[in-house]
mmCIF file of C-alpha atoms in Angstrom:
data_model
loop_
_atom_site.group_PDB
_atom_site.id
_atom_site.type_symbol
_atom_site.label_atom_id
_atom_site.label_comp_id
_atom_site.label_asym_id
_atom_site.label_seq_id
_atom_site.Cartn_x
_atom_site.Cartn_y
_atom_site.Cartn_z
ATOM 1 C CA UNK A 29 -90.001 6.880 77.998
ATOM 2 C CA UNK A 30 -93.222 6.719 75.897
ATOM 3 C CA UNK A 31 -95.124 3.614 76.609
ATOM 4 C CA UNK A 32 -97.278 2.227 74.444
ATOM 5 C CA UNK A 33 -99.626 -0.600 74.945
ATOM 6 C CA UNK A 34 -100.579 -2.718 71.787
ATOM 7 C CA UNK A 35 -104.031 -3.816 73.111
ATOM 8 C CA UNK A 36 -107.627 -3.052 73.295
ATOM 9 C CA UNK A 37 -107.610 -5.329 76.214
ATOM 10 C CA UNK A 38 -109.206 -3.659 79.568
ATOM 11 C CA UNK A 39 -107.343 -6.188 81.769
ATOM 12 C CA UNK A 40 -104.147 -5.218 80.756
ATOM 13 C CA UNK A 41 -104.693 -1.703 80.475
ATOM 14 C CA UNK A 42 -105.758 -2.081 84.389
ATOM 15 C CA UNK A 43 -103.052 -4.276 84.981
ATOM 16 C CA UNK A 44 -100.602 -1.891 82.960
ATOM 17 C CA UNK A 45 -101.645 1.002 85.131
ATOM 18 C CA UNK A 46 -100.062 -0.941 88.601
ATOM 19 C CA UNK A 47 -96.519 0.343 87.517
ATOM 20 C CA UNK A 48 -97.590 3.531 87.711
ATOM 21 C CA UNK A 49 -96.573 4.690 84.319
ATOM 22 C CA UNK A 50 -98.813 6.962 81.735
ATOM 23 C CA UNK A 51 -98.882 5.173 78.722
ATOM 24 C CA UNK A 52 -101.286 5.298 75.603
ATOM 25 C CA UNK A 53 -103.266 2.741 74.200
ATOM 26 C CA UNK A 54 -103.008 1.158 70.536
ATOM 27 C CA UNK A 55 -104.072 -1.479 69.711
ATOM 28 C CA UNK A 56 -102.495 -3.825 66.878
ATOM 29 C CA UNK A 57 -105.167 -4.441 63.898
ATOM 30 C CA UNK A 58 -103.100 -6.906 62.284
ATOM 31 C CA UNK A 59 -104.281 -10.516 61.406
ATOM 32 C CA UNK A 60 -103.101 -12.976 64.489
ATOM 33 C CA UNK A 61 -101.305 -15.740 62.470
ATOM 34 C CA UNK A 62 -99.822 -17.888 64.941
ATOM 35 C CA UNK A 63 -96.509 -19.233 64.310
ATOM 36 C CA UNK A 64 -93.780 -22.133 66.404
ATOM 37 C CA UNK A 65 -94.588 -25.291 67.522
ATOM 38 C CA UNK A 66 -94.982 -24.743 71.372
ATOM 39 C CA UNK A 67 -97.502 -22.548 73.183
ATOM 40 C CA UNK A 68 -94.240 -20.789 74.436
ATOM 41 C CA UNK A 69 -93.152 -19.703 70.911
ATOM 42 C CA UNK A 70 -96.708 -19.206 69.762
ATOM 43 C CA UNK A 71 -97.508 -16.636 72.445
ATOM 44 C CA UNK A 72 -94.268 -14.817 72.028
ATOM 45 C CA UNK A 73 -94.627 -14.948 67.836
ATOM 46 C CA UNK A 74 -97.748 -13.339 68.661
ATOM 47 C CA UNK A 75 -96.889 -10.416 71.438
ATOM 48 C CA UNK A 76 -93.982 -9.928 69.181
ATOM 49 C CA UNK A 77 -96.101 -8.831 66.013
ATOM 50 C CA UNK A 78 -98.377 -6.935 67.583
ATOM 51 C CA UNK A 79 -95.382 -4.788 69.171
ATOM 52 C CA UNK A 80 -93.510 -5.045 65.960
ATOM 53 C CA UNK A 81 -96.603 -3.534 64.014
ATOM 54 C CA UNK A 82 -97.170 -0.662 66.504
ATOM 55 C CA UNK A 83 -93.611 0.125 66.704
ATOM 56 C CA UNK A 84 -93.209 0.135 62.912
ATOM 57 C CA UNK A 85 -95.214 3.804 63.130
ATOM 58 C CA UNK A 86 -93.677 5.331 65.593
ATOM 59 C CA UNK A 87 -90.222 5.132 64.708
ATOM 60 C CA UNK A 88 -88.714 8.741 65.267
ATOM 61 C CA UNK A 89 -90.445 8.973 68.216
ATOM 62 C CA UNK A 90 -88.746 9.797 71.279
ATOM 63 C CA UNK A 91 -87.963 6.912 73.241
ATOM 64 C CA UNK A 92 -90.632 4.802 72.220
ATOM 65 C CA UNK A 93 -91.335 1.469 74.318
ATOM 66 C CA UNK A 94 -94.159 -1.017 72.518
ATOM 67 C CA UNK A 95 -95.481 -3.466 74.642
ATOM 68 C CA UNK A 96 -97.565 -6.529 73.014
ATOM 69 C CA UNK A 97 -99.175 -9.397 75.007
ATOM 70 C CA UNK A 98 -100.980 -12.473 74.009
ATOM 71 C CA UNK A 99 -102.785 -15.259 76.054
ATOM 72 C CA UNK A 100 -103.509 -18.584 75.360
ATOM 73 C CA UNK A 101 -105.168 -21.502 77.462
ATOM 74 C CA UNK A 102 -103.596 -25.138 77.312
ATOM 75 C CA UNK A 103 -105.621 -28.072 77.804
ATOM 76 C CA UNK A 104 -103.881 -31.440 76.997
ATOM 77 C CA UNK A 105 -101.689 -29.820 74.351
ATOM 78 C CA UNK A 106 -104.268 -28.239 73.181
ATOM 79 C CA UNK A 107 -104.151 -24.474 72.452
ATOM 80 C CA UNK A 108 -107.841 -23.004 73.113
ATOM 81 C CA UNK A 109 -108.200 -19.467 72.255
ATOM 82 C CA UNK A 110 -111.126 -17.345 72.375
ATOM 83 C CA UNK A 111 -114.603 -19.414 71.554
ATOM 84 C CA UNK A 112 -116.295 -18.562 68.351
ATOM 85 C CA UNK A 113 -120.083 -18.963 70.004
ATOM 86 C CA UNK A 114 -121.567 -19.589 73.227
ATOM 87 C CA UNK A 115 -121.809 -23.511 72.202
ATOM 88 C CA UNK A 116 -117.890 -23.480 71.824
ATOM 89 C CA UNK A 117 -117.602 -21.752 75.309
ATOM 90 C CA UNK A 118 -119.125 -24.434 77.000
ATOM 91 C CA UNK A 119 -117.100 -27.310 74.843
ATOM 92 C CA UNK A 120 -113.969 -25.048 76.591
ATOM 93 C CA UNK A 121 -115.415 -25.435 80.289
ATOM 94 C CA UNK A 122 -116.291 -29.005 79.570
ATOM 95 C CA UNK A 123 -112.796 -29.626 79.102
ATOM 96 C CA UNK A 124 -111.341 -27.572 81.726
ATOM 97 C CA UNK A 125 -113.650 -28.710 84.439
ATOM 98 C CA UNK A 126 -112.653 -30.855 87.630
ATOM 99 C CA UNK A 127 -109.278 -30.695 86.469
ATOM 100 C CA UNK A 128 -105.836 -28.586 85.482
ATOM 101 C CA UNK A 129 -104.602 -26.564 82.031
ATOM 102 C CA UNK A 130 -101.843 -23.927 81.770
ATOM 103 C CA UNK A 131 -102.127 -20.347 80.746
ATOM 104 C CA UNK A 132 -99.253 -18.813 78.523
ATOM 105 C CA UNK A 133 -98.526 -15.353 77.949
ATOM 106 C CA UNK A 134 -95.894 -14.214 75.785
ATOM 107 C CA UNK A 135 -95.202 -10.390 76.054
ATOM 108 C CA UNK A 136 -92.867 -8.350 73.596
ATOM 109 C CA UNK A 137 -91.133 -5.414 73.889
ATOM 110 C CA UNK A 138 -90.090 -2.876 70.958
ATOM 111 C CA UNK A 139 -87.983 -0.528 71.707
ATOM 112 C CA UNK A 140 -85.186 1.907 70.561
ATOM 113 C CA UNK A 141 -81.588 1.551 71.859
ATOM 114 C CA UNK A 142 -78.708 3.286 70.073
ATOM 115 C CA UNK A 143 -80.449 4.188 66.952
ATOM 116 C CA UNK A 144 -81.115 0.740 66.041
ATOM 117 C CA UNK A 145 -84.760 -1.196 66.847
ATOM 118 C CA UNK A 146 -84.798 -4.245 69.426
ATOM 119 C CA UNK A 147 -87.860 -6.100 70.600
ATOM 120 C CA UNK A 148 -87.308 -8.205 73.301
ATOM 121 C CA UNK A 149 -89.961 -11.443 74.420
ATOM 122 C CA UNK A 150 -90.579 -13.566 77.525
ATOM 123 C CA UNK A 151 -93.442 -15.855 78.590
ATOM 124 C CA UNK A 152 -94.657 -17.093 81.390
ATOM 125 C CA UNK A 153 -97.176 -19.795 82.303
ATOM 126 C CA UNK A 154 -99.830 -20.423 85.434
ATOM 127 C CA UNK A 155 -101.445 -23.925 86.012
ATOM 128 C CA UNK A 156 -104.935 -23.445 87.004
ATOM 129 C CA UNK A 157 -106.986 -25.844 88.865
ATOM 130 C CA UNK A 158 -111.099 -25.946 88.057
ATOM 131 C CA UNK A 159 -113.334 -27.660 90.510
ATOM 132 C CA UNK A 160 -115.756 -30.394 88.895
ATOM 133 C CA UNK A 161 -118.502 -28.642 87.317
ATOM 134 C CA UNK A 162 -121.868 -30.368 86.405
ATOM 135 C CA UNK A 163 -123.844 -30.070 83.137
ATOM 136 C CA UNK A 164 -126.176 -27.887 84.712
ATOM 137 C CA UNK A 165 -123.487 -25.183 85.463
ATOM 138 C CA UNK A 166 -121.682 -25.639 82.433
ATOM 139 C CA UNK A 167 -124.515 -24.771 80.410
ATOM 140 C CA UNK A 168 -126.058 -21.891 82.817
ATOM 141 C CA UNK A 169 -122.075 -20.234 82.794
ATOM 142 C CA UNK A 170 -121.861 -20.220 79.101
ATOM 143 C CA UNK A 171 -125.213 -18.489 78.363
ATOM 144 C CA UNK A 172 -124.390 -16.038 81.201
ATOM 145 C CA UNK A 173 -120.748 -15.722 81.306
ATOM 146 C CA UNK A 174 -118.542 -12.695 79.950
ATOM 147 C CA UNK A 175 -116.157 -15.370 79.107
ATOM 148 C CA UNK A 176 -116.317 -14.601 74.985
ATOM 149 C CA UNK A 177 -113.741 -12.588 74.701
ATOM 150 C CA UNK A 178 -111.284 -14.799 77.019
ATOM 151 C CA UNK A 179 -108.903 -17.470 75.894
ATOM 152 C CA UNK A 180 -110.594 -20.855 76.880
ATOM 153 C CA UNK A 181 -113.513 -19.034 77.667
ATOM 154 C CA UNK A 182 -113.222 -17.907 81.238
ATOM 155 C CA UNK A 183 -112.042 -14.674 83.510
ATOM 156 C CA UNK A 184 -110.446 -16.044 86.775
ATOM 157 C CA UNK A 185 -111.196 -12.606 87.618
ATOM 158 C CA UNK A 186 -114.958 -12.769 86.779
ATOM 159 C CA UNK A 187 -117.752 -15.139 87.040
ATOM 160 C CA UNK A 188 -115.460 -18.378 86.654
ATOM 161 C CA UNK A 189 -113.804 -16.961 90.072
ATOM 162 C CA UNK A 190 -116.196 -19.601 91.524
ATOM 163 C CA UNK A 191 -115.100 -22.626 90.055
ATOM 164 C CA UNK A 192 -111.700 -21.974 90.596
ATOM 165 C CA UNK A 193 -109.851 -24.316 92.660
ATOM 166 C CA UNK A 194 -105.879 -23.093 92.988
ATOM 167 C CA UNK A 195 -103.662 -21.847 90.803
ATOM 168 C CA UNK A 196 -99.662 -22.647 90.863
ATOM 169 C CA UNK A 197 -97.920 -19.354 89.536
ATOM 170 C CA UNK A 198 -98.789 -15.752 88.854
ATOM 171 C CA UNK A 199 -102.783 -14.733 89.171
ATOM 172 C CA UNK A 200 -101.813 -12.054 86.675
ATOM 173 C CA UNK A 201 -100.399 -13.753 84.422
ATOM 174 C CA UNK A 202 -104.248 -15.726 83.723
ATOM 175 C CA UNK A 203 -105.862 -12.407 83.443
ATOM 176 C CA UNK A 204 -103.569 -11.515 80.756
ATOM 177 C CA UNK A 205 -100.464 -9.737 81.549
ATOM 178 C CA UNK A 206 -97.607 -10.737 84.343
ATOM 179 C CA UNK A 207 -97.408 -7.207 85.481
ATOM 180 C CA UNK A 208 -94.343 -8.184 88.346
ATOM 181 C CA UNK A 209 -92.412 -9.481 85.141
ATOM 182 C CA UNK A 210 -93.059 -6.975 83.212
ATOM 183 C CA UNK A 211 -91.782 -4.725 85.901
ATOM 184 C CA UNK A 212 -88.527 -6.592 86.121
ATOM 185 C CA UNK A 213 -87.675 -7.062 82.766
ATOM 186 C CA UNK A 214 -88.329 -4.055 81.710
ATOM 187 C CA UNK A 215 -85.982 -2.593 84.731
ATOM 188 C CA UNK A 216 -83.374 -5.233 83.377
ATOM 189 C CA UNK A 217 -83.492 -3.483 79.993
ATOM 190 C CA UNK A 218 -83.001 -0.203 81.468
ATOM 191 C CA UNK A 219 -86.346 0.696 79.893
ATOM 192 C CA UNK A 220 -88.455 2.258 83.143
#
């Protein structure tokens, strides 16, 4: 198989690596239009057209396999992606602080099977827990953080780590990609 990864992302590429598979790395430069109603369909839409718009040049490849991912933070209904300044970081931690949100990732997988092209999508979602943060911190993490590239505006593997309270789910899943998933679907589809 050829594995291809549809993301600039250095989390999932590190994440990616754990199956112990050589892949390369491309990532989608399409414009992220989100569509569906739920943060389930939205994050699959998503992974899907990345994967989709990757897989589109490589057809008569052999055995091509495009994987997409997308990530999205839930607060309250709320989808919170990636904050446009450091002011609209720390309106994202003011919400998530001293209590819960979900993550969501949707991943997609493009393939060829019998000459004709499938993509396949699943999600999964992580409830994470923040402790109570005060003004003080709020403002000190999101002049300091690395969180601006991030959906809500955090790393749980970074400098959020220590306001971090639990999680319910799969760690990897908030850091972008649920690798043990991954794994299994991808074993389901006959694809690794």
């Amino acid at each position: 198989m050829n594995y291809i990864l549809a993301s600039q992302s250095p989390r999932r590429r590190e994440l990616l690596a754990k199956l112990g598979i050589s892949f390369e790395i491309e990532p989608a430069i399409g414009e992220e239009v989100p569509c569906g109603e739920t943060p389930q369909e939205i994050v699959q839409g998503l992974a899907a057209s990345k994967a989709k718009e990757i897989a589109a040049s490589h057809t008569g490849m052999p055995d091509p396999v495009v994987i997409g991912a997308d990530t999205v933070v839930v607060c309250d209904g709320e989808i919170l992606g990636k904050p446009k300044d450091r002011q609209d970081m720390a309106e994202m931690i003011r919400r998530l602080q001293g209590r819960s949100h979900e993550v969501y990732t949707g991943v997609a997988l493009c393939y060829e099977k019998e000459g004709k092209s499938c993509c396949h999508s699943f999600f999964e979602c992580t409830k994470v827990h923040f402790y109570p943060m005060s003004e003080e911190q709020i403002i000190s993490y999101a002049e300091h953080s690395d969180g601006m590239d991030k959906a809500g505006g955090y790393g749980i593997q970074s400098d959020a780590a220590i306001f971090i309270r639990g999680i319910e789910g799969d760690y990897n899943n908030v850091v972008g990609l649920p690798i043990a998933r991954l794994y299994h679907e991808l074993a389901v589809l006959k694809l690794i």
